[in-house]
Short mmCIF file of C-alpha atoms in Angstrom, two decimals:
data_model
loop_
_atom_site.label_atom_id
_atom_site.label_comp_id
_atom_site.label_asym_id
_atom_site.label_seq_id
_atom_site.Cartn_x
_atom_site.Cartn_y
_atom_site.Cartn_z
CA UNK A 1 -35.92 11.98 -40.03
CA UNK A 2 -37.85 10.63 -36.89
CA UNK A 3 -36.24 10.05 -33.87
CA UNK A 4 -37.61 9.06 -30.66
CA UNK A 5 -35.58 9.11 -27.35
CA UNK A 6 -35.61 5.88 -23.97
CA UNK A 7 -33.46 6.46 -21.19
CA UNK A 8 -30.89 4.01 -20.32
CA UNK A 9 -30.03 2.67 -16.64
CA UNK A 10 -26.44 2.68 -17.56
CA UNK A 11 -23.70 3.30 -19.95
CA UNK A 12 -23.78 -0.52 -20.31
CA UNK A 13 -27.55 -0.71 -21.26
CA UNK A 14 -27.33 1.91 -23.46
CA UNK A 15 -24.39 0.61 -25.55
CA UNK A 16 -26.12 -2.89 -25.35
CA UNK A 17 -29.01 -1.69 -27.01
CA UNK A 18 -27.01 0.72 -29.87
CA UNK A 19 -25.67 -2.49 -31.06
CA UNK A 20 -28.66 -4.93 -31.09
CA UNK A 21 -30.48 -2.16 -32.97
CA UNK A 22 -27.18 -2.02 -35.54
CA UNK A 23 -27.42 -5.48 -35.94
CA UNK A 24 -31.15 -5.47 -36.90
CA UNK A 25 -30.41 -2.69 -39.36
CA UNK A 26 -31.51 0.83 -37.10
CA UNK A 27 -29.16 3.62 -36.54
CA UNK A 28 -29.36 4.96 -32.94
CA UNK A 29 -26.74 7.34 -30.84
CA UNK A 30 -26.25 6.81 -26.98
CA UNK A 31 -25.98 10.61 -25.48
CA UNK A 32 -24.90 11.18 -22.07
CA UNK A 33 -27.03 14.10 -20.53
CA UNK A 34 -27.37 16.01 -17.29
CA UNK A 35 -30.55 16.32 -15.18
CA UNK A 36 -31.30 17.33 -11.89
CA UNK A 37 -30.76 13.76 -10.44
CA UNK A 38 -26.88 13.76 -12.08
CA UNK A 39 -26.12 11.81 -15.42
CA UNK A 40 -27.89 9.57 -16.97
CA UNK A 41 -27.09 8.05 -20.82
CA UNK A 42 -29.64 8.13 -23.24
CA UNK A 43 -30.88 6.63 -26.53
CA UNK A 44 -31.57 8.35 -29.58
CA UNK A 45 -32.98 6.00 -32.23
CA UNK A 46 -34.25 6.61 -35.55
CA UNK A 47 -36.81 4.59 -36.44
CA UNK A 48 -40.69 3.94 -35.61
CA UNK A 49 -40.80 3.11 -32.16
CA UNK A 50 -43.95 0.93 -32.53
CA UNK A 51 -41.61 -1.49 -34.37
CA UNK A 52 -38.52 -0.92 -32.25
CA UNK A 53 -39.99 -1.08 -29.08
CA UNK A 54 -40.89 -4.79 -29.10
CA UNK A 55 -37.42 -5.63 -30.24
CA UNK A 56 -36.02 -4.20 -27.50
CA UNK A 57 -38.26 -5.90 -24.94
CA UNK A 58 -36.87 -8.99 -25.75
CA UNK A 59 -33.43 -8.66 -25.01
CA UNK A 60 -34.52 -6.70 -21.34
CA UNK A 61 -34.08 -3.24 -22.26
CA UNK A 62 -37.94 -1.00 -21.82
CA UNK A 63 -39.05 1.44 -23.97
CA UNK A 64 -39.97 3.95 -21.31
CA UNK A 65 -40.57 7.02 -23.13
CA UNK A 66 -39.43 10.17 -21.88
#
């Protein structure tokens, strides 16, 4: 299955996002990971990011690719 990954400012964000995308019918998993700068949560969502991306724009949340 395709995935594609967008890091999340905060726990908040990321969470925000999981559910718009349930609500519009796309599974995704927030993930809390560990880098060099300390944590940071982020997205994993399955689906074409071409079509998610956009959705996501308009309720604030950027597609920033990793």
């Amino acid at each position: 299955m395709n995935f594609f990954i967008i890091n999340a400012r905060s726990m908040t964000q990321a969470e925000k996002a999981r559910l718009f995308l349930a609500r519009n019918g796309i599974r995704s998993v927030v993930q809390r990971t560990t880098g060099k700068n300390g944590c940071m949560f982020t997205l994993k969502i399955f689906g074409d990011e071409k079509a998610v991306c956009p959705m996501l724009s308009r309720v604030g949340i950027s597609c920033d690719i990793p």
